[in-house]
Short mmCIF file of C-alpha atoms and ligand atoms in Angstrom, two decimals:
data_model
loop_
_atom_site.label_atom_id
_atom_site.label_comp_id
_atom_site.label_asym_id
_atom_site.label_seq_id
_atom_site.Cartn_x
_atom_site.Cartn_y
_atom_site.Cartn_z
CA UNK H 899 -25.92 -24.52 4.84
CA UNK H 900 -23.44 -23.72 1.83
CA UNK H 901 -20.67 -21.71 2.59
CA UNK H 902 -21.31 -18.12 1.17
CA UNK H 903 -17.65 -17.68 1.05
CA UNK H 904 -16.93 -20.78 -1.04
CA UNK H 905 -20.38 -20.38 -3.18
CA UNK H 906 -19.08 -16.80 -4.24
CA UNK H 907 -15.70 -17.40 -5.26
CA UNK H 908 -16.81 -19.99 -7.44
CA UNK H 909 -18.87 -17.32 -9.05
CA UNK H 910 -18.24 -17.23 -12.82
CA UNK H 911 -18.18 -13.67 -14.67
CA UNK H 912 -22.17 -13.53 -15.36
CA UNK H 913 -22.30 -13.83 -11.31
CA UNK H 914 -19.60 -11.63 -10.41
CA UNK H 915 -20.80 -8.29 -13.06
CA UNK H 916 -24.24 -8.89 -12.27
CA UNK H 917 -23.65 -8.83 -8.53
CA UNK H 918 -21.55 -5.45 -9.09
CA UNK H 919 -23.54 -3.91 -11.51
CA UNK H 920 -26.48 -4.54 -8.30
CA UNK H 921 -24.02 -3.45 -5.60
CA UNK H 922 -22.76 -0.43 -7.84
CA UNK H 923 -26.28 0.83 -7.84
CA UNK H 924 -26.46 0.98 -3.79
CA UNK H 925 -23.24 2.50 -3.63
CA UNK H 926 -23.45 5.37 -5.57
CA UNK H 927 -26.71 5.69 -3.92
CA UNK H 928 -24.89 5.88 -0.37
CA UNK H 929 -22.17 7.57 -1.53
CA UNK H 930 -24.59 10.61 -2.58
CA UNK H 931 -25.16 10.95 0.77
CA UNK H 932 -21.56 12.57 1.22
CA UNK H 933 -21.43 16.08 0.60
CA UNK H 934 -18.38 15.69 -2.01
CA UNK H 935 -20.46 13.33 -3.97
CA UNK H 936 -23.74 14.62 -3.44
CA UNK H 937 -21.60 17.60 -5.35
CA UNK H 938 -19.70 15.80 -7.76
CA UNK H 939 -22.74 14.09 -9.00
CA UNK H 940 -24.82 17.10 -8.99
CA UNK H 941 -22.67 18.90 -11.43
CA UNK H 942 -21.82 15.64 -13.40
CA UNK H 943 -25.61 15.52 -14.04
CA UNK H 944 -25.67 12.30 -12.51
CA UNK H 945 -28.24 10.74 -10.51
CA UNK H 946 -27.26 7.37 -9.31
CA UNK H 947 -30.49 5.94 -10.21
CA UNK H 948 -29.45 6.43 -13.88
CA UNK H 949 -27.11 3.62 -14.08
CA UNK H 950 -27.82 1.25 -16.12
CA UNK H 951 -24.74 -0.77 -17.06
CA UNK H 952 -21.22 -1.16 -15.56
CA UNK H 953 -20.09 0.56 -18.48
CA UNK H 954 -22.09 3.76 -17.15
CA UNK H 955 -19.22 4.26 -14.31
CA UNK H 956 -17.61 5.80 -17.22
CA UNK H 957 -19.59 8.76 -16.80
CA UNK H 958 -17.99 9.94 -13.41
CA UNK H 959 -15.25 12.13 -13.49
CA UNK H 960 -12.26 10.05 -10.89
CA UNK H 961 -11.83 11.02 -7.34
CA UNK H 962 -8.04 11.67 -6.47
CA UNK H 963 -5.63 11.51 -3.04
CA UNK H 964 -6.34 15.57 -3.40
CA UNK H 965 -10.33 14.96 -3.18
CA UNK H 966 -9.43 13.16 0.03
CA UNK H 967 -7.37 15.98 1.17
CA UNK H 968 -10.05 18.68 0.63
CA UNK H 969 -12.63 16.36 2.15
CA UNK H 970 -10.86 16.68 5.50
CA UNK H 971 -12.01 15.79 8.05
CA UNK H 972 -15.61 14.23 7.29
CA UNK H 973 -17.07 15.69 3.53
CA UNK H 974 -16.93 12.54 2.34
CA UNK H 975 -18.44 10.44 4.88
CA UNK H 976 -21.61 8.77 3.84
CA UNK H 977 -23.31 7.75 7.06
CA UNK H 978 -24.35 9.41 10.29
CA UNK H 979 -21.64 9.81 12.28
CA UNK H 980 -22.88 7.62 15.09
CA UNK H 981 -22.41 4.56 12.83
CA UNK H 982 -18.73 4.94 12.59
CA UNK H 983 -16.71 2.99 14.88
CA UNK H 984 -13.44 3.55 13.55
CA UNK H 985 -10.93 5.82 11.45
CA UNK H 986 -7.80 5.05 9.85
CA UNK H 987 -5.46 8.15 8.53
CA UNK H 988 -2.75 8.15 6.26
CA UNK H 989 0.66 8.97 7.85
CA UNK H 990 0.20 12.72 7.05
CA UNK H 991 3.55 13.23 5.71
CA UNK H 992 2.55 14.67 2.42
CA UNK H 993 0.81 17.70 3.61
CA UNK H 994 -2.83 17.23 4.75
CA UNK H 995 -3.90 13.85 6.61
CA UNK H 996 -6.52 11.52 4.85
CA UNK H 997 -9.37 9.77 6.61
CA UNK H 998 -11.22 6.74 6.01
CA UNK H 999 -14.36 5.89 8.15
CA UNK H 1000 -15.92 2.36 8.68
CA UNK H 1001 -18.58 1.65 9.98
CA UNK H 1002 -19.08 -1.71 11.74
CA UNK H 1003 -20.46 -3.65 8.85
CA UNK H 1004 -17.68 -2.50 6.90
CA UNK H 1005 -14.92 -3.53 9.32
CA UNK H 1006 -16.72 -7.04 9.17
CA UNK H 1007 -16.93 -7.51 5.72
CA UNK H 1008 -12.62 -6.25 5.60
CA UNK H 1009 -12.21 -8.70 7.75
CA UNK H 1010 -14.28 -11.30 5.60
CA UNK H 1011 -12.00 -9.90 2.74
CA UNK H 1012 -9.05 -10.71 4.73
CA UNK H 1013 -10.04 -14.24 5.61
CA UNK H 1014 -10.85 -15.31 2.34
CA UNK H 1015 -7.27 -14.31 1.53
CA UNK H 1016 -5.93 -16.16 4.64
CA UNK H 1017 -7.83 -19.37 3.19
CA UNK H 1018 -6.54 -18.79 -0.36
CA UNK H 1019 -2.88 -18.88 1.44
CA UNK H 1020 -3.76 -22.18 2.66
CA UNK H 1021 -4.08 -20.93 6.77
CA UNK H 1022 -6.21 -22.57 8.99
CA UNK H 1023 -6.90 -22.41 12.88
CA UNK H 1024 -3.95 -24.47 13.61
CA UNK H 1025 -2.31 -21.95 12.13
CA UNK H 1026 0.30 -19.44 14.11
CA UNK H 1027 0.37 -15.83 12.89
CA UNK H 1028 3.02 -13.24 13.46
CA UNK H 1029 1.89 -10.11 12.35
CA UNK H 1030 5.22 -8.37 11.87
CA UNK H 1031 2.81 -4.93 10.29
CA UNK H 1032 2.64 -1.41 12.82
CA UNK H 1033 -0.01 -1.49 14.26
CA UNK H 1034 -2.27 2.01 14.74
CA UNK H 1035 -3.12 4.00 11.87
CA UNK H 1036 -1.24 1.54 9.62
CA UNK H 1037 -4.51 -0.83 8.04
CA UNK H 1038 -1.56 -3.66 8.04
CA UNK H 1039 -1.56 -4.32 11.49
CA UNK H 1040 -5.39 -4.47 12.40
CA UNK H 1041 -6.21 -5.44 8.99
CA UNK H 1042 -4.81 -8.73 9.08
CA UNK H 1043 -5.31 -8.79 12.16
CA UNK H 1044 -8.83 -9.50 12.53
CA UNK H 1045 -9.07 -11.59 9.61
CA UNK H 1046 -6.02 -13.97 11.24
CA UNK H 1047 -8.46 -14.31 14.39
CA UNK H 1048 -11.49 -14.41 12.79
CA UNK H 1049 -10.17 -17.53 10.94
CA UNK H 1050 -8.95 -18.97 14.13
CA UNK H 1051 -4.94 -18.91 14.21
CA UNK H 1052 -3.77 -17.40 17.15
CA UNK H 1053 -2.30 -14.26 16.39
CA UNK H 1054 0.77 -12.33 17.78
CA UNK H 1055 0.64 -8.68 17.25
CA UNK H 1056 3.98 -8.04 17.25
CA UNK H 1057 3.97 -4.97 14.81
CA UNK H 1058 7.23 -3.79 13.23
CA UNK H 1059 10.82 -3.80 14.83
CA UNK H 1060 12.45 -5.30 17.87
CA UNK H 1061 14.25 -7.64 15.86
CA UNK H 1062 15.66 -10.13 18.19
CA UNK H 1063 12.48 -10.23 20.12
CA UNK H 1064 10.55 -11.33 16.56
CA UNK H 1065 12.88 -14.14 15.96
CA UNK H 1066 12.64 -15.20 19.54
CA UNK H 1067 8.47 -15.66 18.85
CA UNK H 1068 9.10 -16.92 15.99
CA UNK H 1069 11.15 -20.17 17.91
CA UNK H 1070 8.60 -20.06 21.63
CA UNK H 1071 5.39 -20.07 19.91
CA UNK H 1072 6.02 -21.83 17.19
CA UNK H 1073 5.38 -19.14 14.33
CA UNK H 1074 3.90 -20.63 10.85
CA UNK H 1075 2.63 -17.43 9.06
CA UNK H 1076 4.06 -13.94 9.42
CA UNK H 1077 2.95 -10.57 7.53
CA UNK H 1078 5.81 -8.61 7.06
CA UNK H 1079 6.83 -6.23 4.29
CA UNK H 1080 9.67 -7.80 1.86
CA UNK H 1081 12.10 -4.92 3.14
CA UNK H 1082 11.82 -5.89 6.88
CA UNK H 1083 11.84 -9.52 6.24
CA UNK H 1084 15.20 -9.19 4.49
CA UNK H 1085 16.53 -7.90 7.43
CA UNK H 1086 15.22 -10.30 9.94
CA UNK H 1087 16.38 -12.72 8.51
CA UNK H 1088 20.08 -11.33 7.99
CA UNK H 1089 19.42 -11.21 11.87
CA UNK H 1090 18.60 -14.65 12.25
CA UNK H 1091 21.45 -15.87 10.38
CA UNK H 1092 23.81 -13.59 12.45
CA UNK H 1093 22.72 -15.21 15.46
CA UNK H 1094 23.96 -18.37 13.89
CA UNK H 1095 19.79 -19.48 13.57
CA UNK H 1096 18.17 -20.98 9.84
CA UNK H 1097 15.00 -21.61 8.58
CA UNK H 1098 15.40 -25.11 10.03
CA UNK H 1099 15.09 -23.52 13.78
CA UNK H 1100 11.74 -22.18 12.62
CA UNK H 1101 8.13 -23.56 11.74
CA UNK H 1102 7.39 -20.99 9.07
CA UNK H 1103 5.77 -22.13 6.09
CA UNK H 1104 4.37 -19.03 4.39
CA UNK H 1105 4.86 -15.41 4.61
CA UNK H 1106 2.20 -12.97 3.34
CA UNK H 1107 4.16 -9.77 1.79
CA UNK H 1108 2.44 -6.10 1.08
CA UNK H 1109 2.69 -2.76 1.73
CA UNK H 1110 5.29 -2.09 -0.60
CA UNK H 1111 6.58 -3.10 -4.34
CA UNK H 1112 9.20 -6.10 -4.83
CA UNK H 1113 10.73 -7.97 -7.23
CA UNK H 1114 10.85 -11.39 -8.60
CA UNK H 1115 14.07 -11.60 -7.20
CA UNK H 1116 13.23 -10.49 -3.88
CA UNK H 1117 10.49 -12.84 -3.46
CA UNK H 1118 13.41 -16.07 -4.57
CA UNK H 1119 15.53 -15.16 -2.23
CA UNK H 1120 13.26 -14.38 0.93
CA UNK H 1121 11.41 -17.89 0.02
CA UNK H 1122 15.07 -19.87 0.16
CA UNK H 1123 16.00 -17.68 3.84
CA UNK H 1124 12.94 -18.99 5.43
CA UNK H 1125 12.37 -21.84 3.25
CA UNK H 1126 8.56 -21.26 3.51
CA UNK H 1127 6.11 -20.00 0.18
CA UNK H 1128 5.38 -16.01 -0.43
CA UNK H 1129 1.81 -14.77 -1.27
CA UNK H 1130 1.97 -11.15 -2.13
CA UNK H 1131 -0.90 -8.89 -0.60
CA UNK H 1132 -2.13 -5.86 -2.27
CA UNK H 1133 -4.34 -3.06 -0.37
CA UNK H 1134 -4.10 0.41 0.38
CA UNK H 1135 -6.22 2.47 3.06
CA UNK H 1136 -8.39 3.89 0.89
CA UNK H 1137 -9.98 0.75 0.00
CA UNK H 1138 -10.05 0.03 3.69
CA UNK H 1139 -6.07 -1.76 3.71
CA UNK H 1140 -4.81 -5.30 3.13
CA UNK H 1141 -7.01 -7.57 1.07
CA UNK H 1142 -7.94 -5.77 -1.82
CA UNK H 1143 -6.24 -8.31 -4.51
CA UNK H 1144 -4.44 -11.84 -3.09
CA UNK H 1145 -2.13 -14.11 -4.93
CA UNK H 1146 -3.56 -17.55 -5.10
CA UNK H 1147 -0.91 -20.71 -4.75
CA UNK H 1148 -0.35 -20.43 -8.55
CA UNK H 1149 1.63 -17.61 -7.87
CA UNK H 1150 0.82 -15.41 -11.09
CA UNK H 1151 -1.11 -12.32 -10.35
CA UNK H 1152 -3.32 -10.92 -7.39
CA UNK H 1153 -7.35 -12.08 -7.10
CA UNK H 1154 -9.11 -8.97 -6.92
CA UNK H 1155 -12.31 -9.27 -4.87
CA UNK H 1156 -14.66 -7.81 -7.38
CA UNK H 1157 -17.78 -8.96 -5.40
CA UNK H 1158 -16.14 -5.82 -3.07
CA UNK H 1159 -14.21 -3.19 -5.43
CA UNK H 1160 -14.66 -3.01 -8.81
CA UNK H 1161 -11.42 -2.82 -10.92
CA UNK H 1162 -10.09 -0.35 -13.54
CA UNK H 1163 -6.58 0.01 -15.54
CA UNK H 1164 -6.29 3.52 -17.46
CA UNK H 1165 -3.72 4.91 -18.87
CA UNK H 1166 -2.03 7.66 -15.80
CA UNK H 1167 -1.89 10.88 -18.79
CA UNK H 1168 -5.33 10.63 -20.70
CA UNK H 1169 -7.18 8.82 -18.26
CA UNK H 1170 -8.54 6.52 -21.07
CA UNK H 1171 -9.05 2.82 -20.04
CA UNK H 1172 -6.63 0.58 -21.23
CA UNK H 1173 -7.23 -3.51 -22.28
CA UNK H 1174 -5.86 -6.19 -20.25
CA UNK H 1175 -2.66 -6.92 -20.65
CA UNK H 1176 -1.45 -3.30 -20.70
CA UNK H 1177 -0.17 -1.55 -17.76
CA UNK H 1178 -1.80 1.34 -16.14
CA UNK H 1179 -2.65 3.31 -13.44
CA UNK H 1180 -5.15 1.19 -10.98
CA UNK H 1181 -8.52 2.65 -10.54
CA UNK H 1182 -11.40 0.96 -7.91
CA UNK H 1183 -14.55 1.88 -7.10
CA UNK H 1184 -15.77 0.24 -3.59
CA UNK H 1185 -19.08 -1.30 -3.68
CA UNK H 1186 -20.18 -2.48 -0.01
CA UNK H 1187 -18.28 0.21 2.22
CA UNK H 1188 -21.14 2.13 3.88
CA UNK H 1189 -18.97 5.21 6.07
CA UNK H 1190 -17.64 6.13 2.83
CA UNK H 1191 -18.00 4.72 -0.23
CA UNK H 1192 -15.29 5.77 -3.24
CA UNK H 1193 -15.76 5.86 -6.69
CA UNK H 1194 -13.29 5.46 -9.19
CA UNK H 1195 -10.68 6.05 -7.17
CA UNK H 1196 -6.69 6.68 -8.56
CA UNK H 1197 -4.71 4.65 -6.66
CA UNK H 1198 -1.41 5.84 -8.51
CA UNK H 1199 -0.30 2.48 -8.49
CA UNK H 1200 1.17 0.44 -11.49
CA UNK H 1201 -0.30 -2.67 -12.45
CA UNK H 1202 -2.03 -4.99 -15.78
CA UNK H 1203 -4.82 -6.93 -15.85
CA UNK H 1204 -4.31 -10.41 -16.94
CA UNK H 1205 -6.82 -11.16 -20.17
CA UNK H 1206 -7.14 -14.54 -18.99
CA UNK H 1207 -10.12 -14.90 -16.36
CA UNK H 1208 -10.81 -18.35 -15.36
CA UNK H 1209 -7.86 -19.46 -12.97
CA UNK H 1210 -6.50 -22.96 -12.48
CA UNK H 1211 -7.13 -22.47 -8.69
CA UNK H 1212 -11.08 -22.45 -9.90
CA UNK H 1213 -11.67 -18.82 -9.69
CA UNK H 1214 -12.86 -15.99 -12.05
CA UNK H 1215 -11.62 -12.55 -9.95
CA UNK H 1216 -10.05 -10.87 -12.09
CA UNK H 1217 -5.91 -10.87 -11.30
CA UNK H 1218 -3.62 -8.02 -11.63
CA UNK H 1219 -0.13 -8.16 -11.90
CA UNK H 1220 2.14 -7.12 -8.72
CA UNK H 1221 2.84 -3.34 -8.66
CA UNK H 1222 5.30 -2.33 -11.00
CA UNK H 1223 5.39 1.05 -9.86
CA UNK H 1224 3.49 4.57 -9.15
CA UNK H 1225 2.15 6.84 -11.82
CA UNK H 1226 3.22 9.80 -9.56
CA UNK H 1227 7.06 10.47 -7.83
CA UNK H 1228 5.85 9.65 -4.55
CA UNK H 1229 8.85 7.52 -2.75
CA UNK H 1230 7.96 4.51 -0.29
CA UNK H 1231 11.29 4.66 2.29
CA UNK H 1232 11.01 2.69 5.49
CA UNK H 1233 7.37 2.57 4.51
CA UNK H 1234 7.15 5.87 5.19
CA UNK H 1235 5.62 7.98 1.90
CA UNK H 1236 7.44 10.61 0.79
CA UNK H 1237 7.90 12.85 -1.76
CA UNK H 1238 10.89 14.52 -3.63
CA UNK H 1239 9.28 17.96 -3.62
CA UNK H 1240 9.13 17.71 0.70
CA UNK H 1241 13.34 17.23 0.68
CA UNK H 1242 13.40 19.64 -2.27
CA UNK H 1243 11.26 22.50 -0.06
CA UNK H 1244 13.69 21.42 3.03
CA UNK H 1245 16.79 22.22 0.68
CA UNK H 1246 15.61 25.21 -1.07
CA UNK H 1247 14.53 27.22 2.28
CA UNK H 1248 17.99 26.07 3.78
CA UNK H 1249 20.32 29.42 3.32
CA UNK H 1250 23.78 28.36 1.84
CA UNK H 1251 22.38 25.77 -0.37
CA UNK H 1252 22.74 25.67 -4.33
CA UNK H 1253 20.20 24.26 -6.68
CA UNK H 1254 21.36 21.55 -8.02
CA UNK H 1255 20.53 18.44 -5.81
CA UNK H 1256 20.18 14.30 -6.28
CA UNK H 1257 17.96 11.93 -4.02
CA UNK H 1258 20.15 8.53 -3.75
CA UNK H 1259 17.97 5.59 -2.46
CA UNK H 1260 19.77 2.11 -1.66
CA UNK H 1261 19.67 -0.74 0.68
CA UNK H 1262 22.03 -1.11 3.28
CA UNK H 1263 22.00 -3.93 5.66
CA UNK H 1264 18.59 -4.63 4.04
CA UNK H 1265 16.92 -1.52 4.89
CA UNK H 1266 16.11 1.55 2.79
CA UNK H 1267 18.70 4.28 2.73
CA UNK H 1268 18.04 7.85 2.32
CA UNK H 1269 21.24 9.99 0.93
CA UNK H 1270 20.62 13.98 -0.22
CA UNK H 1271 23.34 14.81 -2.21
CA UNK H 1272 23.12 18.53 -2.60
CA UNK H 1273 25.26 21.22 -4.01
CA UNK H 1274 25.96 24.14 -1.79
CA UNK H 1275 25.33 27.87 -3.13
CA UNK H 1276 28.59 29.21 -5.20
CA UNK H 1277 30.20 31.14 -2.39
CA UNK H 1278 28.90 29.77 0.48
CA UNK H 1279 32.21 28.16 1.59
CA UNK H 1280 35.04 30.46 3.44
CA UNK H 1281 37.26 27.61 4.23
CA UNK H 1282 35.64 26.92 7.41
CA UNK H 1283 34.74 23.09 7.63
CA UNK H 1284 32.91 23.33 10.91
CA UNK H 1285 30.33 25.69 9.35
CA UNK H 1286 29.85 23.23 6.77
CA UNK H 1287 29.58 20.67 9.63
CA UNK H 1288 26.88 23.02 11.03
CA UNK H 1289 24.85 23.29 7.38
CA UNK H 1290 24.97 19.17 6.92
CA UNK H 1291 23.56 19.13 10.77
CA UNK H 1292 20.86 21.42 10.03
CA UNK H 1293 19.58 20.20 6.87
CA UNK H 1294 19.19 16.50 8.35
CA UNK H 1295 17.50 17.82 10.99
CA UNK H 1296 15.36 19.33 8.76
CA UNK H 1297 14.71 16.68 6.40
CA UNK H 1298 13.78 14.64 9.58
CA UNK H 1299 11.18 17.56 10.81
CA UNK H 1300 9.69 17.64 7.23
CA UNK H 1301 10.31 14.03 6.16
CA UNK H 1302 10.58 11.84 9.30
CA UNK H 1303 13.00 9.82 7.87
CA UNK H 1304 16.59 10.25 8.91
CA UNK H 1305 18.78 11.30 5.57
CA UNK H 1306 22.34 11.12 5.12
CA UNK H 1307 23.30 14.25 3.97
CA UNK H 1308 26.59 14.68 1.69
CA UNK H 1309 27.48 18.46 0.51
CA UNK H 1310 29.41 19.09 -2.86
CA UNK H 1311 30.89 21.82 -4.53
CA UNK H 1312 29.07 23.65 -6.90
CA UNK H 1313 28.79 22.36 -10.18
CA UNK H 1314 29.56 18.86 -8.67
CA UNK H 1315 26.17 17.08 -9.76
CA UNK H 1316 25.23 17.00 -13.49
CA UNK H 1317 23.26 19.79 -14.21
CA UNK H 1318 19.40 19.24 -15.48
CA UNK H 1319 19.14 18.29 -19.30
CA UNK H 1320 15.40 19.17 -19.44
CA UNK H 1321 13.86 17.82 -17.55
CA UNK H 1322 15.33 16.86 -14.10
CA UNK H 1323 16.01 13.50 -12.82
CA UNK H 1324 16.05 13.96 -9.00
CA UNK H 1325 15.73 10.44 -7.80
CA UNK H 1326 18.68 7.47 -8.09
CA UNK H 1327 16.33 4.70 -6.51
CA UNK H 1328 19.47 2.20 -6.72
CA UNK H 1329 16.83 -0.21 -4.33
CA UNK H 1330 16.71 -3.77 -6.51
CA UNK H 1331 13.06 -3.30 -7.02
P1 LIG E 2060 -0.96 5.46 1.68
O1 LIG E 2060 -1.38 6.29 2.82
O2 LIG E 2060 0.45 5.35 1.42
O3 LIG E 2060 -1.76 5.49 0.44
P2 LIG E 2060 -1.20 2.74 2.52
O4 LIG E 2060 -0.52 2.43 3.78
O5 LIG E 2060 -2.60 2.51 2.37
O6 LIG E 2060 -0.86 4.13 2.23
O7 LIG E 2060 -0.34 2.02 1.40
C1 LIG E 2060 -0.89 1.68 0.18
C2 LIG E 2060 0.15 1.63 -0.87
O8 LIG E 2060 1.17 0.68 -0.57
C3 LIG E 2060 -0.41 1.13 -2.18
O9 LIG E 2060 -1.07 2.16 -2.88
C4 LIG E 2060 0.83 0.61 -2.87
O10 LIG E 2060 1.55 1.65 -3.48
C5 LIG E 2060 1.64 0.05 -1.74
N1 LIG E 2060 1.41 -1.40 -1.65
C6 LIG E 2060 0.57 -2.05 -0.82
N2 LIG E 2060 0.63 -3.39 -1.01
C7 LIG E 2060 1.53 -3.60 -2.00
C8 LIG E 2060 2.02 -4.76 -2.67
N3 LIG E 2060 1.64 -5.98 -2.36
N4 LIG E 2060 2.92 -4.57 -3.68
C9 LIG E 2060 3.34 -3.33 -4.00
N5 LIG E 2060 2.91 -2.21 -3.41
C10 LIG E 2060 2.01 -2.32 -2.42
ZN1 LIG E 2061 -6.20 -18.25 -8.93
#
């Protein structure tokens, strides 16, 4: 019997677009069983039946994080609720929770997503995997997660954290493959060498990295501390998690698996679709999730399509380009999503606090760090240091209420910051990313 998985990515464009153009038709059908779609296509005009090219996806307005929002908890689930046997939220730090629903097909054909990655990385049953993600709501933990045992390797669920305890699995059980997020790596392996240990007390020969944007650089230098090769991982909840788009050992670009998502770059302001080779604002439409399909949906994230198609590593997904960046000031810190208008709302309700205010991001010791350098109101300060003690104390516990990320919190003088020349630059992301 011919492997399905092999047979279809060997698929050449023909394949994939007709295969989409067949699985687009069946997913705009399900989707119009949701009550947000049966609504958006109602007053789109749009009857899913009326597609008749790719091209036609054109004619749906996008859905947006705020869609997902207003669909909370269940407008935009597709499928009787019996069939669902699991939901994944985002964090819920930036106001209202999202939900995505799968339904037991769909969490096999993630994981099926998440194998073929796995395989493309070069893993195989003999295989040890450290899955350095959280676990729970996170998709990075039970993402990979079932893929890494569906494929066979034994899997240790560590999650995030606990440091010394990672580096001790990594040396009793042998670790070969971790997923861990570039940030966290760094650190563990400052750890490691602190404890006097190198890549030669390890068996780790490849590290998948997602859940958060890198550079070049990054990638070097994590590859020479554990002397073992990087694939980057791209995903995001809303298109179930991990797995989305996978580098492939030539190392330039993510696969995107457009037998399951189709792919879109347009241009963040006008919304117009941009060629390949231009970065944009990545859109995908999902075309085999059942508990809720999404179309056209804005991921906010950065990215190009490379023009060139067929791959030395013999396949024709389409690759996109590692995330440059978000079309919208949301801040990733400790992998924890944030946004500058949550500290600003802290600061501004905060009585004895000026306007003027700067958001200083760095790395110390490897991990993000999270300094609010804000003015305090002109005449706020009677000489009295401890009250100024007591202001700095409430405002971080503030920002940890609202943000739940501990801040450092410096206060200056008025007039200390350089005031807005237009329009305000509020973030100093001083992170080498
Ligand atoms: P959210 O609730 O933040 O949308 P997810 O946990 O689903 O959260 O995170 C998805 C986001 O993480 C993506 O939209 C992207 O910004 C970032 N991300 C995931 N993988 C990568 C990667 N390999 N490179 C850069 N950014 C990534
Ligand atoms: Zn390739």
């Amino acid at each position: 019997m011919p492997d399905r998985r092999e047979e279809l990515e060997k698929a050449g464009r023909r394949e994939i677009e007709k295969l989409q153009l067949d699985r687009l038709r069946s997913s705009l059908g399900r989707a119009a069983r949701s009550p947000f779609y049966r609504e958006l296509f109602a007053s789109n005009s749009f009857r899913p039946g009326d597609l008749v090219s790719l091209s036609d996806l054109g004619r749906l307005p996008f859905t947006v994080k705020q869609d997902l929002r207003d669909s909370y908890p269940d407008r935009m689930l597709a499928c009787p609720p019996r069939e669902v046997v699991r939901m994944h939220s985002s964090s819920g730090t930036t106001g209202t929770a999202t939900v995505v629903y799968h339904t037991a097909g769909d969490i096999d054909r993630w994981t099926g997503l998440v194998v073929r990655c796995l395989v493309m990385a070069g893993a195989t049953a003999d295989d040890v995997f450290q899955n350095m993600m959280g676990y729970g709501f996170f998709t990075g933990g039970l993402g990979l997660h079932y893929g890494a045992e569906r494929l066979g390797m034994m899997v240790i669920p560590a999650g995030g954290g606990n440091t010394h305890r990672q580096i001790e699995l990594f040396r009793d059980f042998g670790t070969t493959v971790i997923h861990v997020t570039p940030s966290y790596a760094l650190h563990v392996s400052d750890v490691f060498r602190e404890m006097g240990l190198g890549p030669e007390d390890f068996k780790i020969k490849k590290i998948i990295f997602g859940a958060e944007p890198y550079s070049e650089g990054t990638r070097s230098k994590l590859e020479e501390a554990y002397r073992a090769q990087a694939f980057n991982c791209y995903g995001l909840s809303e298109m179930n998690g991990p797995g989305v788009a996978f580098e492939c050992r030539r190392s330039e670009g993510m696969h995107v698996w457009e037998d399951s998502y189709i792919v879109e770059i347009i241009d963040p302001a006008s919304g117009e679709a941009l060629p390949a080779g231009e970065t944009g604002e990545v859109v995908f439409t999902t075309l085999t999730r059942e508990a809720m399909p999404l179309i056209r949906y804005r991921t906010r994230d950065l990215a190009k399509i490379y023009p060139e198609t067929a791959c030395p590593c013999g396949r024709n997904f389409t690759r996109i380009s590692r995330i440059t960046g978000r079309s919208d000031d949301m801040l990733i810190v400790k992998g924890i999503n944030l946004f500058p208008s949550q500290i600003e709302h802290v600061l501004m309700k905060t009585p004895g606090v000026g306007t003027n205010y700067l958001i200083v991001l760095d790395r110390f010791e490897n991990l993000d760090r999270l300094t609010v350098r804000v003015e305090i109101a002109p005449g706020a300060f009677h000489g009295d240091a401890e009250e100024m003690r007591r202001l700095q104390a409430l405002i971080k516990h503030s920002l940890r209420e609202e943000i739940m990320v501990q801040a450092e919190v410096e206060l200056l003088e008025p007039g200390a910051l350089p005031p807005s020349q237009g329009k305000a630059k509020r973030v100093l992301d001083k992170r080498d990313v």
